[in-house]
Coordinates of C-alpha atoms and ligand atoms in Angstrom, one line a residue:
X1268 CA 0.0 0.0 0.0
X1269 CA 1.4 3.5 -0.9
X1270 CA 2.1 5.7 2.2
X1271 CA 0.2 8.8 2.3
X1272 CA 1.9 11.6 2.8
X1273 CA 0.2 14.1 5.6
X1274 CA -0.8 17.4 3.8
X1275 CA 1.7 19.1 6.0
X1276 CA 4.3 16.6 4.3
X1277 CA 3.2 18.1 0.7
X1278 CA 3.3 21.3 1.1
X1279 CA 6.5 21.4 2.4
X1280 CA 8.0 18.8 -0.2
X1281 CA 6.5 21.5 -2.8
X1282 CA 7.4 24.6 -1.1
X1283 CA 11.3 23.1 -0.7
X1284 CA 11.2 22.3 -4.1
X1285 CA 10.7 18.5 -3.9
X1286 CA 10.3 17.7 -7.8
X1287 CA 8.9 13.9 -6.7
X1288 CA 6.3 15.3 -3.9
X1289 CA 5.1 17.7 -6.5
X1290 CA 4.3 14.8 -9.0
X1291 CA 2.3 13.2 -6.1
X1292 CA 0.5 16.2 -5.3
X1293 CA -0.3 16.3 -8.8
X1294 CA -1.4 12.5 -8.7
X1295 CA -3.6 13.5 -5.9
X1296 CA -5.4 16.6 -7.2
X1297 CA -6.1 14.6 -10.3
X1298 CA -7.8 11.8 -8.3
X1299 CA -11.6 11.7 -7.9
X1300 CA -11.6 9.6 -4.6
X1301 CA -13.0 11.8 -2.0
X1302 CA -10.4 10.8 0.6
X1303 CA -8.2 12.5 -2.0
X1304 CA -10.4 15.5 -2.9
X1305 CA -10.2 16.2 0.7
X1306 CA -6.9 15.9 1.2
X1307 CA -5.9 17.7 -2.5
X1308 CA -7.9 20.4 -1.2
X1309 CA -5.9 20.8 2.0
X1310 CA -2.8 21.2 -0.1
X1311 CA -4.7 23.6 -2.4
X1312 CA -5.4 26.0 0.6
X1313 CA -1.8 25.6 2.4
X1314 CA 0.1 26.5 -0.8
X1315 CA -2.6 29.3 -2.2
X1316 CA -0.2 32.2 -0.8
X1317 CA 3.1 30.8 -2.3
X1318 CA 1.6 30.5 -5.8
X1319 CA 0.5 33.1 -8.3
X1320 CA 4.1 34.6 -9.1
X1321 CA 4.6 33.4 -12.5
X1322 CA 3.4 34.3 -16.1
X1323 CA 0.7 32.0 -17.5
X1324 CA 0.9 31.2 -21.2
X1325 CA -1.8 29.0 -23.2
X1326 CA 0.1 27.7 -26.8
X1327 CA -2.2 25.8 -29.3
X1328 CA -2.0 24.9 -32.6
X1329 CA -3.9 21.9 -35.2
X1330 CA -2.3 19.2 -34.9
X1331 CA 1.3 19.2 -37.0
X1332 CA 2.3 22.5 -36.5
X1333 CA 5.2 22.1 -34.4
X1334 CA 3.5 22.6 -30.9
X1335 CA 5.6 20.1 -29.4
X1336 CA 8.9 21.0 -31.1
X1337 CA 7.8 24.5 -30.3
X1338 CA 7.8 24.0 -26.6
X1339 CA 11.0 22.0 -27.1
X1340 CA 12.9 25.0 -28.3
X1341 CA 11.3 27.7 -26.6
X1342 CA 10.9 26.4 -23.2
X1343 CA 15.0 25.5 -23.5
X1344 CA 15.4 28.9 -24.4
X1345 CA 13.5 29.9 -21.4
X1346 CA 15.5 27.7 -18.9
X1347 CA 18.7 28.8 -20.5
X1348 CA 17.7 32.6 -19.9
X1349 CA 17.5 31.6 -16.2
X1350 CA 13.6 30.7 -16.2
X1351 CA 12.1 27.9 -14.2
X1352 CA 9.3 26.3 -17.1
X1353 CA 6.0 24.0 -16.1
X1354 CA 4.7 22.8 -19.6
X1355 CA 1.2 21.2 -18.2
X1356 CA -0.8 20.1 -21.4
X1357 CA -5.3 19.9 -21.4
X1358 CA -6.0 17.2 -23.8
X1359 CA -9.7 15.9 -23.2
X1360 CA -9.6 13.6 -26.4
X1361 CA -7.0 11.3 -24.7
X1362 CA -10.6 10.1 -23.3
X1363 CA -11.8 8.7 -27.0
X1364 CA -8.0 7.8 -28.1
X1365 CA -7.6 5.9 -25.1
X1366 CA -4.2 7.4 -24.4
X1367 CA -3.1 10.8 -24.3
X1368 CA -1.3 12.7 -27.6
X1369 CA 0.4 15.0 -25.7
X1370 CA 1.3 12.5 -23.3
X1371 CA 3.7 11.0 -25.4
X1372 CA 7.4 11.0 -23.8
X1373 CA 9.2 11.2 -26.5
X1374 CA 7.6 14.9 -26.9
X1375 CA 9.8 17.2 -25.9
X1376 CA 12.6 15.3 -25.7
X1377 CA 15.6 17.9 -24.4
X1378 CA 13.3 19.6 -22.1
X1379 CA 12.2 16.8 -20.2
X1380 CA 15.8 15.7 -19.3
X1381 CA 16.3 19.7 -18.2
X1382 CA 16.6 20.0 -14.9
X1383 CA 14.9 23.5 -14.5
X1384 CA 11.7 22.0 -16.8
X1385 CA 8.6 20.1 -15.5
X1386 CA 6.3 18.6 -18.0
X1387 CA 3.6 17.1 -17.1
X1388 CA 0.7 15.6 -19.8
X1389 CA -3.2 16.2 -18.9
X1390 CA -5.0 12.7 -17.1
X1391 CA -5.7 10.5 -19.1
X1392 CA -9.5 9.7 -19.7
X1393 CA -11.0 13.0 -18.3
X1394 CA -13.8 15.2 -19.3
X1395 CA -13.1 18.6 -19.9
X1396 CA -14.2 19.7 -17.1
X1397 CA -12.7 18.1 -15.2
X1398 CA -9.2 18.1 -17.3
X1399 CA -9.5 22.2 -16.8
X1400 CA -10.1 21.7 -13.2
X1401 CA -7.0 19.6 -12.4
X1402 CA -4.8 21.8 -14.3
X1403 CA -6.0 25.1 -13.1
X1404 CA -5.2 23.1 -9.6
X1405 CA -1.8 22.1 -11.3
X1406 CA -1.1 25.2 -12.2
X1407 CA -1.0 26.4 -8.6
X1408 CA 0.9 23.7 -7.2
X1409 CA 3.7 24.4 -10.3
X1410 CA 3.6 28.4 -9.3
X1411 CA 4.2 27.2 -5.6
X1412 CA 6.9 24.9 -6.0
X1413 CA 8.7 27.8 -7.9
X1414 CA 8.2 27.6 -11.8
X1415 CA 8.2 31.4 -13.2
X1416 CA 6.7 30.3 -16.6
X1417 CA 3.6 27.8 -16.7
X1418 CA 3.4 26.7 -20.5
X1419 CA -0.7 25.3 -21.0
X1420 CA -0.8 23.3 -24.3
X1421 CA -3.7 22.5 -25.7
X1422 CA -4.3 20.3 -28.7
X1423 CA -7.4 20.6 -30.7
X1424 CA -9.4 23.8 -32.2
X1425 CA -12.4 24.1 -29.9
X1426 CA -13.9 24.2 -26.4
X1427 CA -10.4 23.3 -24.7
X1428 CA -8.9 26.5 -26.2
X1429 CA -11.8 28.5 -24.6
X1430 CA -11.2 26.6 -21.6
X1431 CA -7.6 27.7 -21.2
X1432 CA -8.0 31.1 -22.4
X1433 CA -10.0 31.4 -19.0
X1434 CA -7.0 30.0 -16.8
X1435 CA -4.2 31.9 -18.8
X1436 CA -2.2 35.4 -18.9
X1437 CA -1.0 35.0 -22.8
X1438 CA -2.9 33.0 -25.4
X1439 CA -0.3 32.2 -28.3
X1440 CA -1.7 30.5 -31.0
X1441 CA 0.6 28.9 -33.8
X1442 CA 0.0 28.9 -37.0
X1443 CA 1.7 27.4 -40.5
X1444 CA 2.6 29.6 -43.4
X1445 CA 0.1 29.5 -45.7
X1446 CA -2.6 31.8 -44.3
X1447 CA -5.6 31.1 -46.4
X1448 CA -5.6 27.7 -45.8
X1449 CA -5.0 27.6 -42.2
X1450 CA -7.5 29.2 -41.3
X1451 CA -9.9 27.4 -42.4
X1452 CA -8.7 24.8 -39.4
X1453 CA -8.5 27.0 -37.1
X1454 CA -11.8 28.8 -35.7
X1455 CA -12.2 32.7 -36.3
X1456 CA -13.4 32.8 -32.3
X1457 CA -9.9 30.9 -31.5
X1458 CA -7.8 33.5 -33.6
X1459 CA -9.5 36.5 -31.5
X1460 CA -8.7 35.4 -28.6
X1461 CA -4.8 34.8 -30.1
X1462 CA -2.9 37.9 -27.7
X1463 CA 0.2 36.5 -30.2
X1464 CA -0.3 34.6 -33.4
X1465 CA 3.6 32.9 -34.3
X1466 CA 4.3 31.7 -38.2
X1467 CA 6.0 28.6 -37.5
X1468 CA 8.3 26.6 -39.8
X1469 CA 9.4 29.9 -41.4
X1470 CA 12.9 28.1 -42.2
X1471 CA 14.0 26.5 -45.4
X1472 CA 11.7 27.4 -48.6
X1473 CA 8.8 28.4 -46.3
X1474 CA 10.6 31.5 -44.9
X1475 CA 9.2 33.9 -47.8
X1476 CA 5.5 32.4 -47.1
X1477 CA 5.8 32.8 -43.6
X1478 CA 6.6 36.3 -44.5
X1479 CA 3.9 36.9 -46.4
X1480 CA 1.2 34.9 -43.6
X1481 CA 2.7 37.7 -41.3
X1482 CA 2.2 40.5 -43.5
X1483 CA -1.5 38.9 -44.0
X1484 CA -2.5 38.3 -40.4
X1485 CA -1.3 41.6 -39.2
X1486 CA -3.8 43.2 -41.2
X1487 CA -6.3 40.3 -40.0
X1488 CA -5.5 41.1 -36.1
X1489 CA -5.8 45.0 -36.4
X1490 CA -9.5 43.9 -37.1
X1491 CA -10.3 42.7 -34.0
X1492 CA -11.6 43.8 -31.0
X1493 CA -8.7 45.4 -28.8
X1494 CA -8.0 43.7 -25.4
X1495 CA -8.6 44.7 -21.6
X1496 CA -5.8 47.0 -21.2
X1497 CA -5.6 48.1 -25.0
X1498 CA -3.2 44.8 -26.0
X1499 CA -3.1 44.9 -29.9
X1500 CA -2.6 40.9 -30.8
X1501 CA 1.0 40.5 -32.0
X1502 CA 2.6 38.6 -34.9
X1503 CA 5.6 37.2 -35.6
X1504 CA 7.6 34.3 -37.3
X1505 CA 9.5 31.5 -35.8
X1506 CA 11.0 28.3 -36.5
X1507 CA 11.1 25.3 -34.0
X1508 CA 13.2 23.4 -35.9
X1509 CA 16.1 25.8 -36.4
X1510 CA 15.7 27.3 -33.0
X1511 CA 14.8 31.2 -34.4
X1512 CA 12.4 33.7 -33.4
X1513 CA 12.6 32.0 -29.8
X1514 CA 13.7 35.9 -28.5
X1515 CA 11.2 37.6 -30.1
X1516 CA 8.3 35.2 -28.9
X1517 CA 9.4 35.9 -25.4
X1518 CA 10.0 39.4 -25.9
X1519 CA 6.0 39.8 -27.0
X1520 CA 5.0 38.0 -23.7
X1521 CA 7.6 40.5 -22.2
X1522 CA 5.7 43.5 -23.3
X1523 CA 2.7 42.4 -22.4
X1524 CA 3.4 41.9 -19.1
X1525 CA 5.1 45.6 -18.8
X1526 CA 1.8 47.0 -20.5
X1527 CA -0.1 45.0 -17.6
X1528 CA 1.9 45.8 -14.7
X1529 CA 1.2 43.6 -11.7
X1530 CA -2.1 45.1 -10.8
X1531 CA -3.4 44.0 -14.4
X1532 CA -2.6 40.4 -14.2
X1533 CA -4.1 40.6 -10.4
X1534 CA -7.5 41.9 -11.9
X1535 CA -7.5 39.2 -15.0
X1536 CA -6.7 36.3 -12.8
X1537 CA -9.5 37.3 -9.9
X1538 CA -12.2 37.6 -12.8
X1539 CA -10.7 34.5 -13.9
X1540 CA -10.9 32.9 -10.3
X1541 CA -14.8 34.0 -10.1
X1542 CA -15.1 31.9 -13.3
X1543 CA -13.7 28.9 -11.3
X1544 CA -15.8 29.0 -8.1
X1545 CA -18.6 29.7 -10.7
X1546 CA -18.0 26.6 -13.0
X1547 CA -16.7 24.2 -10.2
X1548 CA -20.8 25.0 -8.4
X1549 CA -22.0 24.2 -11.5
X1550 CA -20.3 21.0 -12.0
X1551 CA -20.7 20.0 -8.3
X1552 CA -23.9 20.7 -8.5
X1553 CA -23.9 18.3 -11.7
X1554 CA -22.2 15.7 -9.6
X1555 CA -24.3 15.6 -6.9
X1556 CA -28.0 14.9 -8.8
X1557 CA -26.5 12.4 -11.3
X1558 CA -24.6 10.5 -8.7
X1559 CA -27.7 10.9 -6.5
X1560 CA -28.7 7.1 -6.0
X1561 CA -32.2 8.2 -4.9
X1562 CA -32.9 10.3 -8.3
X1563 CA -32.1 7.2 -10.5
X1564 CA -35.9 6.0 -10.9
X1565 CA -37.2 9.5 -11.0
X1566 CA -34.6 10.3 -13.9
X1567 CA -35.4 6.6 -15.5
X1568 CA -38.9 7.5 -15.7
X1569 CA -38.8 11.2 -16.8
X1570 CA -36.5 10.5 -19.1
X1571 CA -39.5 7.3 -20.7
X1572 CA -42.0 10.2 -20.8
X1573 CA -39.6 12.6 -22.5
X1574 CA -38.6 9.9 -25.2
X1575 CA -42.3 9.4 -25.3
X1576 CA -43.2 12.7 -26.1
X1577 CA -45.7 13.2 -22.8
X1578 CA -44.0 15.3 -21.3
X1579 CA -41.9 18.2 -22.5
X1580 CA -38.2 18.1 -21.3
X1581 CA -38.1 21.8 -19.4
X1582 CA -41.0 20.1 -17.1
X1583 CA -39.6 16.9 -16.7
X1584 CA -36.4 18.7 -15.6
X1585 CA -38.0 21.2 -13.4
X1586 CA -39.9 18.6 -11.1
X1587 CA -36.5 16.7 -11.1
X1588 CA -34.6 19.3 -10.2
X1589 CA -37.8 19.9 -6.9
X1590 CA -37.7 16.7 -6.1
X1591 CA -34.5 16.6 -5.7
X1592 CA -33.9 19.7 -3.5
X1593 CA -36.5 18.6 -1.5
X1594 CA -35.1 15.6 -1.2
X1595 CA -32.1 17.7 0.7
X1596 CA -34.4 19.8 3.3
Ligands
GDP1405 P1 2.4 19.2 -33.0 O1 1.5 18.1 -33.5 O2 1.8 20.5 -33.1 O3 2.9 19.0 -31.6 O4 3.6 19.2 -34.0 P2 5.1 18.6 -33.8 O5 5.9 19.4 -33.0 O6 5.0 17.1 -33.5 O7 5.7 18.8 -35.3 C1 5.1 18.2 -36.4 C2 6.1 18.0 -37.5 O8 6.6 19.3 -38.0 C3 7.4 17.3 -37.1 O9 7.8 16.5 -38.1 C4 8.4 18.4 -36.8 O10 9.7 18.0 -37.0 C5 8.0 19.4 -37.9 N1 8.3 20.8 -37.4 C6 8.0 21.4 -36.2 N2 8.5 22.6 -36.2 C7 9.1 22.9 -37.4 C8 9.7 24.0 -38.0 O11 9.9 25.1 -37.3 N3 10.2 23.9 -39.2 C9 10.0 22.7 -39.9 N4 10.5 22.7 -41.2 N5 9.4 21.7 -39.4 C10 8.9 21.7 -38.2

């Protein structure tokens, strides 16, 4: 049987920079066992006031553009520039592909043997929600253990991008050269919320196209609603593979951080946090009537009448809903 730690024990290990007693805490925020939960949530509220000192950044990207080999080369950079780098990665379709894409080891190769690196790929077999909940959790424990930059990768051009917009400072999205065709795969909501589009692969015979993408999504970016602050989305070109525009990536995240100051990443992240408690009531709430043993016949039977057409769903749900609060007087 494994020993478990007392929460004391974890938030030490983390706050002395115990790189295995992080993994565990990670481990246990990820489990659903309410002995964990508990537990986890001790940690949580023990290491709140250590965390919230680094720069959060969401990266995404379809599949094939180089997210992988980008983090590769830019969080190396990072590490050699004196930066401590969590690379944490949200990737709910590890649930249908019955193992996780971006959990791959071989991913990231040199930065998983760097010692000032921490990767660590989404659990496997989530929902989102509960995927973004664990990594928002992760994130916290990475901050307080000491990591400066926390990279969120996200794989995938949909509802985990909106997802980690909500839990991140800088949203980088990558894109090939090529403009017109890329942008048919990615979603015009996912480029808005882009506060830095990079052209990757701009090496080799690419490097005039990426060009020309940047040229094109400059003038696609001034279109679009300013950000919080007045941030104008930035572009630039880069290539993973050759190691270049690694300076200038950071640089952008750089500026945006001076433009912020600290008391504009303070109000970002407490809206942000009031999105939390908000989702996390709403999935508990979720949580406790489906997992309610005594609604199961109640549901069984609404759920007849709906499929039967007697009853119209809004009604069925409403006297569900009664019964089950109820129920809890
Ligand atoms: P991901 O699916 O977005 O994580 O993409 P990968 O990082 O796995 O890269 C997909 C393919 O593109 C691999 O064969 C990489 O070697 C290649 N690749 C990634 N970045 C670059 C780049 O900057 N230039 C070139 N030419 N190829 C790249």
């Amino acid at each position: 049987m494994r020993k478990r730690l007392t929460t004391r024990e974890y938030a030490d290990g983390i706050l002395a920079g115990q790189r295995g007693i992080l993994s565990k805490a990670i481990t246990l925020v990820e489990s659903t066992l309410p002995a964990d939960r508990d537990l986890a949530e001790e940690v949580l509220s023990l290491t709140l006031r250590h965390a919230g000192k680094s720069i959060r950044l969401g990266l995404t990207g379809v599949p094939g553009v180089g997210k992988s080999t980008f983090i590769d080369a830019f969080g190396t950079w990072l590490t050699q520039n004196g930066e401590k780098v969590a690379v944490l990665a949200v990737d709910p379709s590890s649930q249908l592909s019955r193992g996780s894409i971006l959990g791959d080891k071989t991913r990231m190769e040199r930065l998983s043997r760097d010692e000032n690196a921490f990767i660590r790929p989404s659990p496997a077999g989530g929902s989102l929600g509960g995927v973004t909940r664990t990594t928002r959790e992760t994130i916290q424990l990475c901050e307080a253990f000491g990591f400066g930059v926390i990279l969120v990768e996200t794989v995938g051009v949909g509802q985990s991008e909106i997802a980690v917009h909500s839990m991140v400072d800088f949203f980088m999205l990558l894109m090939l050269p090529g403009a017109g065709d890329e942008l048919q795969g990615i979603k015009k909501g996912i480029m808005e919320m882009a506060d830095a589009i990079l052209i990757n692969k701009a090496d080799g015979p690419n490097l005039e196209k990426a060009r020309l993408a940047r040229a094109q999504y400059a003038n696609a970016v001034r279109l679009f609603p300013a950000r919080p602050g007045g941030w104008r989305p930035k572009v630039a070109v880069c290539s993973a593979l050759e190691e270049t525009g690694m300076q200038d990536a950071w640089e952008m995240v750089r500026d945006f951080r001076e433009m912020h100051g600290k008391d504009g990443f303070a109000s970002l992240r407490s809206a942000q946090n009031l999105e939390w408690l908000h989702e996390t009531i709403r999935w508990m709430l979720e949580d406790a009537f489906f997992g309610n043993s005594h609604m199961k016949n109640g549901l069984l039977e609404m759920e007849t009448k709906v499929r039967e057409g007697k009853l119209p769903p809004t009604v069925a749900a409403r006297k569900l809903v009664s019964s089950y609060f109820q129920g809890k007087s």
